[in-house]
Coordinates of C-alpha atoms in Angstrom, one line a residue:
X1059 CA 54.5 85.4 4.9
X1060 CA 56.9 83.6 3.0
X1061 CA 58.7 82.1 6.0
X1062 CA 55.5 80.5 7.3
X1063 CA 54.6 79.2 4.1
X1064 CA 58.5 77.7 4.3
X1065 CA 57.9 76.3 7.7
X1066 CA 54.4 74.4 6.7
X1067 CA 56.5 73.1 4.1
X1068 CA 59.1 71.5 6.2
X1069 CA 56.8 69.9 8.4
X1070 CA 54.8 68.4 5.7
X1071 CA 57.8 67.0 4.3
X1072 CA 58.7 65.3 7.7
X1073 CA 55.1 64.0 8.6
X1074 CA 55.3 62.7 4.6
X1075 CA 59.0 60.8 5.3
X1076 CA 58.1 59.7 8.5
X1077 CA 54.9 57.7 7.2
X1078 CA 56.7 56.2 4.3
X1079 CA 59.0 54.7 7.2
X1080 CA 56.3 52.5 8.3
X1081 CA 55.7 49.2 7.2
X1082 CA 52.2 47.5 6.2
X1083 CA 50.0 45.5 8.9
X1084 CA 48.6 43.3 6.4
X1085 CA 48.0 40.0 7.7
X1086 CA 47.2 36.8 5.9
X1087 CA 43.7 35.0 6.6
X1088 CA 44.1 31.3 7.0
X1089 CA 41.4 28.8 8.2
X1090 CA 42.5 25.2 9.7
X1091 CA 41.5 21.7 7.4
X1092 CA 39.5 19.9 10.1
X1093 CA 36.7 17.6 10.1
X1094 CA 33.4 18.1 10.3
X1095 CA 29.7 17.8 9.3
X1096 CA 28.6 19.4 6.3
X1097 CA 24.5 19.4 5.2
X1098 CA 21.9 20.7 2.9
X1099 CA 18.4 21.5 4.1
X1100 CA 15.3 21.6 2.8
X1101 CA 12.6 23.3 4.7
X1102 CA 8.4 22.3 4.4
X1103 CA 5.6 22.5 6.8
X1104 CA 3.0 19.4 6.8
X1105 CA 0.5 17.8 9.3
X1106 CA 0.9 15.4 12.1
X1107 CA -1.0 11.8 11.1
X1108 CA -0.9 8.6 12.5
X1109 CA 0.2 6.0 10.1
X1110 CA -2.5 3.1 11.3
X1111 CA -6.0 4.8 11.4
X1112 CA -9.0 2.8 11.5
X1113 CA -12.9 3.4 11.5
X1114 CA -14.7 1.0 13.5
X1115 CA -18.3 0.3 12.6
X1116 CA -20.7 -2.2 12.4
X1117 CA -22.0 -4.7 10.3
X1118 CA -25.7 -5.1 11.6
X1119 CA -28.4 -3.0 12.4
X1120 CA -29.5 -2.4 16.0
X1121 CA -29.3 -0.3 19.1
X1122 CA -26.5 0.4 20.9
X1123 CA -26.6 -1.3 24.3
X1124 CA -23.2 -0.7 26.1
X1125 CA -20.1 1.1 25.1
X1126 CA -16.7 -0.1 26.9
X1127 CA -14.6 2.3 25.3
X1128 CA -14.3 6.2 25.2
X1129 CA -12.3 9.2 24.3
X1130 CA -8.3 8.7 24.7
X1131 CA -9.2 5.2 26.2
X1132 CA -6.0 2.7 25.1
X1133 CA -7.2 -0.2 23.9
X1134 CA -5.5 -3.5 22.7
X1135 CA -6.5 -5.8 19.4
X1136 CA -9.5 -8.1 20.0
X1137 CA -10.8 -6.1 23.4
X1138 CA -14.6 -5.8 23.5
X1139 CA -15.3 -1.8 22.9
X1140 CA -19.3 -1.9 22.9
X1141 CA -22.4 -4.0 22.4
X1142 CA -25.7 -3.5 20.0
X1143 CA -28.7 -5.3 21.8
X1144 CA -29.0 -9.0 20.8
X1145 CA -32.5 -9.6 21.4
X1146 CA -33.9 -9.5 17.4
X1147 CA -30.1 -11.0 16.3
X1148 CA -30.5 -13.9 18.8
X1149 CA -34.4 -14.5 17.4
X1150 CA -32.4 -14.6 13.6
X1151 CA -30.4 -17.3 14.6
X1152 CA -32.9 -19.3 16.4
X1153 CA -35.5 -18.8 13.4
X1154 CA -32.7 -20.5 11.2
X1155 CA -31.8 -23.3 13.0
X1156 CA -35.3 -24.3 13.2
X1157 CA -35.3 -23.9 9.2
X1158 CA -32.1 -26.2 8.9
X1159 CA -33.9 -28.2 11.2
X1160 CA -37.7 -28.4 9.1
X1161 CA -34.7 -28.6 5.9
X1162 CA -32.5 -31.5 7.2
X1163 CA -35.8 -33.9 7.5
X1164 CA -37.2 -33.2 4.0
X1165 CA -34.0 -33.5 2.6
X1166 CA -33.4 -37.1 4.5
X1167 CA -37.0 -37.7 3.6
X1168 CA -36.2 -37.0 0.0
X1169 CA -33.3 -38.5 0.0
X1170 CA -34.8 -42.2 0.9
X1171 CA -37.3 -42.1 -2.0
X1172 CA -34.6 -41.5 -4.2
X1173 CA -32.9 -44.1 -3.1
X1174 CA -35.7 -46.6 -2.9
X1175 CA -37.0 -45.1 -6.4
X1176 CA -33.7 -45.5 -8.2
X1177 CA -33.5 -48.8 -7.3
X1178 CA -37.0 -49.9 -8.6
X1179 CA -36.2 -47.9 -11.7
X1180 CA -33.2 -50.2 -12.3
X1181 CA -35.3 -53.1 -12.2
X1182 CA -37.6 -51.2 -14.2
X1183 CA -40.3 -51.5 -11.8
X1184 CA -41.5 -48.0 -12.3
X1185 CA -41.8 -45.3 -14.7
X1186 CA -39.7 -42.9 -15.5
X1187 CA -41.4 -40.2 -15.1
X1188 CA -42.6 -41.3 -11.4
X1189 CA -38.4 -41.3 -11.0
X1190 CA -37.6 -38.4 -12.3
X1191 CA -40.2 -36.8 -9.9
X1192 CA -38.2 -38.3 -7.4
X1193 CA -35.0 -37.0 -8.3
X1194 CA -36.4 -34.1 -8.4
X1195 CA -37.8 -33.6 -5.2
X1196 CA -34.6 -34.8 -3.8
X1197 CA -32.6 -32.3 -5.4
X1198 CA -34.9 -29.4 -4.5
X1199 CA -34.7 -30.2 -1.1
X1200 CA -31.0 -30.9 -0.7
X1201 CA -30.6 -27.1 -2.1
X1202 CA -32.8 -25.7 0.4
X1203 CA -31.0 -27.8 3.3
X1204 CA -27.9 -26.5 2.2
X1205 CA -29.4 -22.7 2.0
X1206 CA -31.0 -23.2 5.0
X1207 CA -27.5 -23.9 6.7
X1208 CA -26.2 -20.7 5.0
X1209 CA -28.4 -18.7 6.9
X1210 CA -27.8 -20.1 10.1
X1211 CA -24.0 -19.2 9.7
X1212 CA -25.3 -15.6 8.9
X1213 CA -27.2 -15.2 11.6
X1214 CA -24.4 -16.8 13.8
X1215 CA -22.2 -14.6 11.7
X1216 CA -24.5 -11.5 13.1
X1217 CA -25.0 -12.3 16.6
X1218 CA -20.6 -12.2 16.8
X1219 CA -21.3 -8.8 15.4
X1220 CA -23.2 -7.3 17.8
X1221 CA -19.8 -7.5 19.7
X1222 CA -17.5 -4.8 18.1
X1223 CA -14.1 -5.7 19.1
X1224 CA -10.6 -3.3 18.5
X1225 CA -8.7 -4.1 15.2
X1226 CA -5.7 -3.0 16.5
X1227 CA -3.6 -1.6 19.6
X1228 CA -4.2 2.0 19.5
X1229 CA -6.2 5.0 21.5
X1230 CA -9.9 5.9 20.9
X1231 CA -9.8 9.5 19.3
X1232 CA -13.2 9.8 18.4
X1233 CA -16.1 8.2 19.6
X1234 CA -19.5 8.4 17.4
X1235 CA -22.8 6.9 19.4
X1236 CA -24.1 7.3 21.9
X1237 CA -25.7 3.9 24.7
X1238 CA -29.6 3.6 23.1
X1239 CA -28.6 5.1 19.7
X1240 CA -29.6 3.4 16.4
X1241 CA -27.4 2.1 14.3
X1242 CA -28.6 1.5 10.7
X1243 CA -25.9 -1.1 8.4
X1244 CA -26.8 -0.6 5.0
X1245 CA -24.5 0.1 2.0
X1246 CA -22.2 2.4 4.1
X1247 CA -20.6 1.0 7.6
X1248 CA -22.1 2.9 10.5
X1249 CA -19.2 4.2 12.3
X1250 CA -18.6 3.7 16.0
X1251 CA -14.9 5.0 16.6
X1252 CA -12.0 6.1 14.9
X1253 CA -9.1 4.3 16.9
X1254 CA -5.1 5.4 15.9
X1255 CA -1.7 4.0 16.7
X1256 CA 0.1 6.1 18.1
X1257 CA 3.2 4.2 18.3
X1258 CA 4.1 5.2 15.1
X1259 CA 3.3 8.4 13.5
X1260 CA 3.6 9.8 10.2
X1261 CA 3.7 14.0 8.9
X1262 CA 2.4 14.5 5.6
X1263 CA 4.9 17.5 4.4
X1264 CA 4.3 19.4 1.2
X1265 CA 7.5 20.6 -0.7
X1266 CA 8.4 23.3 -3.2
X1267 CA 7.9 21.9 -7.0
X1268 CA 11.9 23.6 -6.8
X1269 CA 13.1 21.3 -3.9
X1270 CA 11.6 17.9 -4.5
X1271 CA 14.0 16.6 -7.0
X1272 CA 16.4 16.5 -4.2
X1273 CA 14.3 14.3 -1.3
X1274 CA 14.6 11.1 -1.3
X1275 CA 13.5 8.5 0.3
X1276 CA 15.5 6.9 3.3
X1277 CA 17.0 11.0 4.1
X1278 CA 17.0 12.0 7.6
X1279 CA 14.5 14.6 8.9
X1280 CA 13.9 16.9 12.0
X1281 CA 10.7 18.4 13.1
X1282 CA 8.9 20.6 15.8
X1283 CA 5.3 21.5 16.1
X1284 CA 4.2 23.9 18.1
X1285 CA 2.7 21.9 20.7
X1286 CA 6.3 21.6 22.1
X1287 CA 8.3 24.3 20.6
X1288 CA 11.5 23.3 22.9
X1289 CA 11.5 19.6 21.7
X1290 CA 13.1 18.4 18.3
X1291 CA 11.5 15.2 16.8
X1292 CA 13.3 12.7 14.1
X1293 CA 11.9 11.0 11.2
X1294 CA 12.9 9.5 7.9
X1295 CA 11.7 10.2 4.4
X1296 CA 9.2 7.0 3.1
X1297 CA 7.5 8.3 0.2
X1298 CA 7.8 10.5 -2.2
X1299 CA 4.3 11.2 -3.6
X1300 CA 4.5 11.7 -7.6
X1301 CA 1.0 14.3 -7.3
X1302 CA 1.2 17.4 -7.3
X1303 CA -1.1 19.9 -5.4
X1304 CA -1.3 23.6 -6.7
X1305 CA -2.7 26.2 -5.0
X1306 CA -2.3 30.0 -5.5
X1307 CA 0.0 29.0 -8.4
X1308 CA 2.4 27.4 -6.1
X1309 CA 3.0 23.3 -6.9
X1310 CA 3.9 21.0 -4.4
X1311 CA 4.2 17.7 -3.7
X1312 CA 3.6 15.2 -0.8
X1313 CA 6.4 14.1 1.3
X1314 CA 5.8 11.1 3.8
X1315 CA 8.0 11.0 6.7
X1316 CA 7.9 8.5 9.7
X1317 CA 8.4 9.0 13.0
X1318 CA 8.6 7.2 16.1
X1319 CA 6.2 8.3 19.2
X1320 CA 6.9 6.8 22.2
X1321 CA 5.8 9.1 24.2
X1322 CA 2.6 9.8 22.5
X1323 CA 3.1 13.5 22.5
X1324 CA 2.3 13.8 18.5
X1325 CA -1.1 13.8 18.0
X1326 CA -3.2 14.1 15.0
X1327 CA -3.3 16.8 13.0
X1328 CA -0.5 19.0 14.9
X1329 CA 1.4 21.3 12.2
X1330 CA 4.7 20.3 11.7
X1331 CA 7.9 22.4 10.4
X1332 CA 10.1 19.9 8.3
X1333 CA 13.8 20.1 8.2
X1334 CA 14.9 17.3 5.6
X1335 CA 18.6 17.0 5.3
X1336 CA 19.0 15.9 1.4
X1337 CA 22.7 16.3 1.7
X1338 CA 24.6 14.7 4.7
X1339 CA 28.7 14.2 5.4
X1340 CA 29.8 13.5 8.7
X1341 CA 33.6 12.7 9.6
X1342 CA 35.0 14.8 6.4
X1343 CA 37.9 17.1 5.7
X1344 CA 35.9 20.6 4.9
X1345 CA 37.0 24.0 3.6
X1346 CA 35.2 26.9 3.7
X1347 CA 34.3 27.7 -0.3
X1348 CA 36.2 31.0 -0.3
X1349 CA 39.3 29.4 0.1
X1350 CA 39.2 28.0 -3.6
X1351 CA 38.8 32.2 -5.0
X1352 CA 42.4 33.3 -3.4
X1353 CA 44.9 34.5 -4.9
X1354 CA 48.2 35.9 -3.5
X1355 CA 48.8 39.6 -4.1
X1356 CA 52.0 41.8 -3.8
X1357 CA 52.4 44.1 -0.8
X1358 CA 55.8 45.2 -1.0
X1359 CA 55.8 47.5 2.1
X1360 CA 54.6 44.3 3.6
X1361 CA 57.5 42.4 5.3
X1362 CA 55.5 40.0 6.8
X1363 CA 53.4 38.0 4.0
X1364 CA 54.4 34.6 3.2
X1365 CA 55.8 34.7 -0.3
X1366 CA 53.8 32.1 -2.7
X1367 CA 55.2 29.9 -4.9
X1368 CA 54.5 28.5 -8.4
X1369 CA 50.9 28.7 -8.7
X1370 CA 49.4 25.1 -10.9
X1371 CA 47.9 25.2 -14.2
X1372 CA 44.2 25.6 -13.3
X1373 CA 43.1 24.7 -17.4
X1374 CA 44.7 20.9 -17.1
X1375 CA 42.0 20.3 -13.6
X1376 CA 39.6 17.9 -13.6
X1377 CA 35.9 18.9 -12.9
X1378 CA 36.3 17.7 -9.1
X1379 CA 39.7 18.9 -8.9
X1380 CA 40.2 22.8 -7.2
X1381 CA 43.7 24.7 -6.4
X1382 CA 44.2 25.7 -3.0
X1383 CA 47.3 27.8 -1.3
X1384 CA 48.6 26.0 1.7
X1385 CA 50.5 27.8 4.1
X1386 CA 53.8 26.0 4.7
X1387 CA 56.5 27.9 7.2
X1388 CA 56.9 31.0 5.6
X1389 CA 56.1 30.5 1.9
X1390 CA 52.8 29.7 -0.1
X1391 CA 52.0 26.3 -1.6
X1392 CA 49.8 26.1 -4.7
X1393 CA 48.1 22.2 -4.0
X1394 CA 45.8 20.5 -6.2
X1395 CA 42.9 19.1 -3.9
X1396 CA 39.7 17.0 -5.1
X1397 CA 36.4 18.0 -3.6
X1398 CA 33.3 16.3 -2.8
X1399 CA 29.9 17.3 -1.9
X1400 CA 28.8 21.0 -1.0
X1401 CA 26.3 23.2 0.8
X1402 CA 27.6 26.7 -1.0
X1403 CA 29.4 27.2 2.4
X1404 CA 31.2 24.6 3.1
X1405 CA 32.9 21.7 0.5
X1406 CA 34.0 18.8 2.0
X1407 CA 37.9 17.6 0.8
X1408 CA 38.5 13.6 -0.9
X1409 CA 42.3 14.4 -1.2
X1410 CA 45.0 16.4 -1.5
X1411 CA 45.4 17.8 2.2
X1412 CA 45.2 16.8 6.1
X1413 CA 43.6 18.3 9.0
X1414 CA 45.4 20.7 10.5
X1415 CA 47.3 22.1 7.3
X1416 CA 46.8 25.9 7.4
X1417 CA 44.6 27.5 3.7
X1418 CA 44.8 31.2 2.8
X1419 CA 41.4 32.6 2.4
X1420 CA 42.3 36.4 2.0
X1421 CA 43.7 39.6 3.4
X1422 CA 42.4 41.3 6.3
X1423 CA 43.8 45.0 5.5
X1424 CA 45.0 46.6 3.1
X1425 CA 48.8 48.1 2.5
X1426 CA 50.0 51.5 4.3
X1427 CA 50.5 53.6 1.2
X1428 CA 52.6 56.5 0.6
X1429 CA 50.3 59.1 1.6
X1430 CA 50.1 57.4 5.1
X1431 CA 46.1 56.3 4.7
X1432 CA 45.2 53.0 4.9
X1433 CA 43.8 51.3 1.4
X1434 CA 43.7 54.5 0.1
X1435 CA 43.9 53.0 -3.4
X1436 CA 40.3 51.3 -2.2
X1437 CA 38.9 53.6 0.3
X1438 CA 35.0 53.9 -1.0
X1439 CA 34.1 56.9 -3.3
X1440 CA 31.3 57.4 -0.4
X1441 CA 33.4 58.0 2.4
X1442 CA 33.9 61.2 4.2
X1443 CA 36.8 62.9 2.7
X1444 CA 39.7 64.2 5.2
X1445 CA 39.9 68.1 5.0
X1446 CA 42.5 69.6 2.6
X1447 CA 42.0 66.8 0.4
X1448 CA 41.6 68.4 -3.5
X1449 CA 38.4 67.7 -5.3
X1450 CA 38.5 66.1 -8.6
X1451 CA 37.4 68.8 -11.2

């Protein structure tokens, strides 16, 4: 018994020797400088509008006699898009001629007694009171004259609007009447389309009360509705509404951002989800920002680490300033970089290093240690435990 309890001995010995031989396959993590993009998103949903909108109505009350225009019809600015009968409109404007007509000769009429009258009144060759009736009659009727030619531009005015012409380039996307309808003007315009622009269209996004300080205007956004799922549209930030909506507790605020539609594929109302890019570097020196936490560590059964150098005085760094280790041959160089703008991922570099230069980030195993496991100074309390092992009491 004594002899095999020798013999387990002896081999354990050897198996604990022949581990202690071998050395550590810790490797140092580096990441090439290079030179990149680096952005910060903020995500919002909003609706599809299109930036020129107008109503188009009429002015004057009648029945609608033809209609030139319907849904999705493309129409251009000044094109005749429907009629209202002109029958009782043409009868207004002949009624008020014939009243500037009856006005014009009293006013003439008027007008030469006044003159004749004024005249004798000079010469005192009649009373004032007879010219003073005179005047007066000539005044009278020069104010009707000039209200009856008032009226006739009115009903001119009236007979151009039984016309309805486009106010712009756009598409009909709603039509309201019907040919024979009735359309009554009174202190509201009666509606006859709704005509859009579709050239240029606008998405109404609302952001988080948390991410609105950030958007600006003039900041590049992307979009996609789900109209067209595959395709990515591009905008730009124009306004920045100062209202706030809150609903369900939750404040946001109006975003207006303006996009280009050649193609006329956005359409009114389509939901839209907003990617605005408040942050935006292109053409920078970037580091990951892990690469600012490392530290060099001793391995000493590791005879292939990089030994580091004199690490900087991290107290006397400015507040854009950060350390860095910069692998150079086959030694660690503590370098003094200043950063610029950040996403939490990636920090783009001012100065202090050039693309290509090799920065530790880390350690990608841990030392062999005497007992032959790997990190088994940091293997996880949770792990399976190999057999034999003795149990803390």
């Amino acid at each position: 018994m004594n002899h095999i309890i020798k013999s387990i001995t002896a081999a354990a010995l050897v198996t604990f020797m022949g581990s202690c031989g071998k050395e550590s396959s810790v490797r140092l993590e580096t990441v090439k400088v290079e030179t990149g993009e680096i952005t910060e998103t903020v995500t919002a949903t909003g609706t599809v509008e299109s930036v020129t909108q107008v109503d188009v109505g009429t002015q004057v009350t009648g029945i609608i006699d033809k209609l030139y225009a319907d849904y999705n019809s493309i129409v251009k600015k000044g094109e005749c898009i429907a009629e209202i009968e002109k029958t009782m409109l043409e009868s207004d404007l002949k009624s008020a001629e014939a009243s500037v007509e009856s006005a014009r000769h009293t006013y003439e009429y008027n007008r030469t007694n006044y003159n004749r009258d004024k005249a004798l009144h000079d010469k005192q060759l009649i009373s004032d009171y007879e010219f003073q009736t005179s005047k007066k009659d000539y005044e009278v009727s020069k104010a009707a004259y000039e209200k009856a030619m008032a009226d006739r531009v009115r009903a001119a005015k009236n007979l151009n609007y039984a016309e309805i012409y486009s106010p712009i380039d756009g598409i009909v996307i709603s039509r309201e009447v019907e040919v024979g309808q009735t359309v009554v003007s009174s202190m509201n315009v009666a509606n006859l389309y709704t005509i859009a622009d579709l050239d240029n269209m606008q998405v109404i996004g609302n952001v988080d009360e948390a991410d609105i300080g950030q958007v600006k205007v003039g900041q590049r956004v992307t979009f996609t509705v789900d109209a067209y799922p595959d395709d990515l549209f591009e905008g730009t930030v124009t306004q920045v509404r100062l209202s706030p909506t809150t609903e369900s507790n939750v404040v946001t605020y109006e975003v207006v951002v303006g996009a280009s539609n050649p193609d006329h594929k956005l359409i009114p109302g389509l939901t839209a989800n907003l990617t605005i890019y408040v942050m935006s570097e292109k053409d920078v020196l970037q580091l990951p920002a892990g690469a600012f936490n490392f530290e060099p560590e001793e391995y000493p059964e590791a005879k292939n680490l990089p030994q580091p150098g004199q690490p900087v005085d991290r107290s006397k760094l400015a507040a854009d300033e950060k350390s860095v280790w910069v692998l150079e041959g086959d030694k660690l160089v503590n370098k003094v970089v200043r950063i610029g703008a950040g996403n939490g991922i990636k920090t783009s570099i001012l100065s202090g290093l050039k693309a290509g230069e090799l920065v530790a980030t880390g350690y990608d195993d841990a030392p062999v240690g005497k007992s032959g496991d790997m990190a088994s100074d940091k293997q996880s309390p949770f792990a399976p435990q190999p057999p034999g092992r003795n149990k803390k009491k």
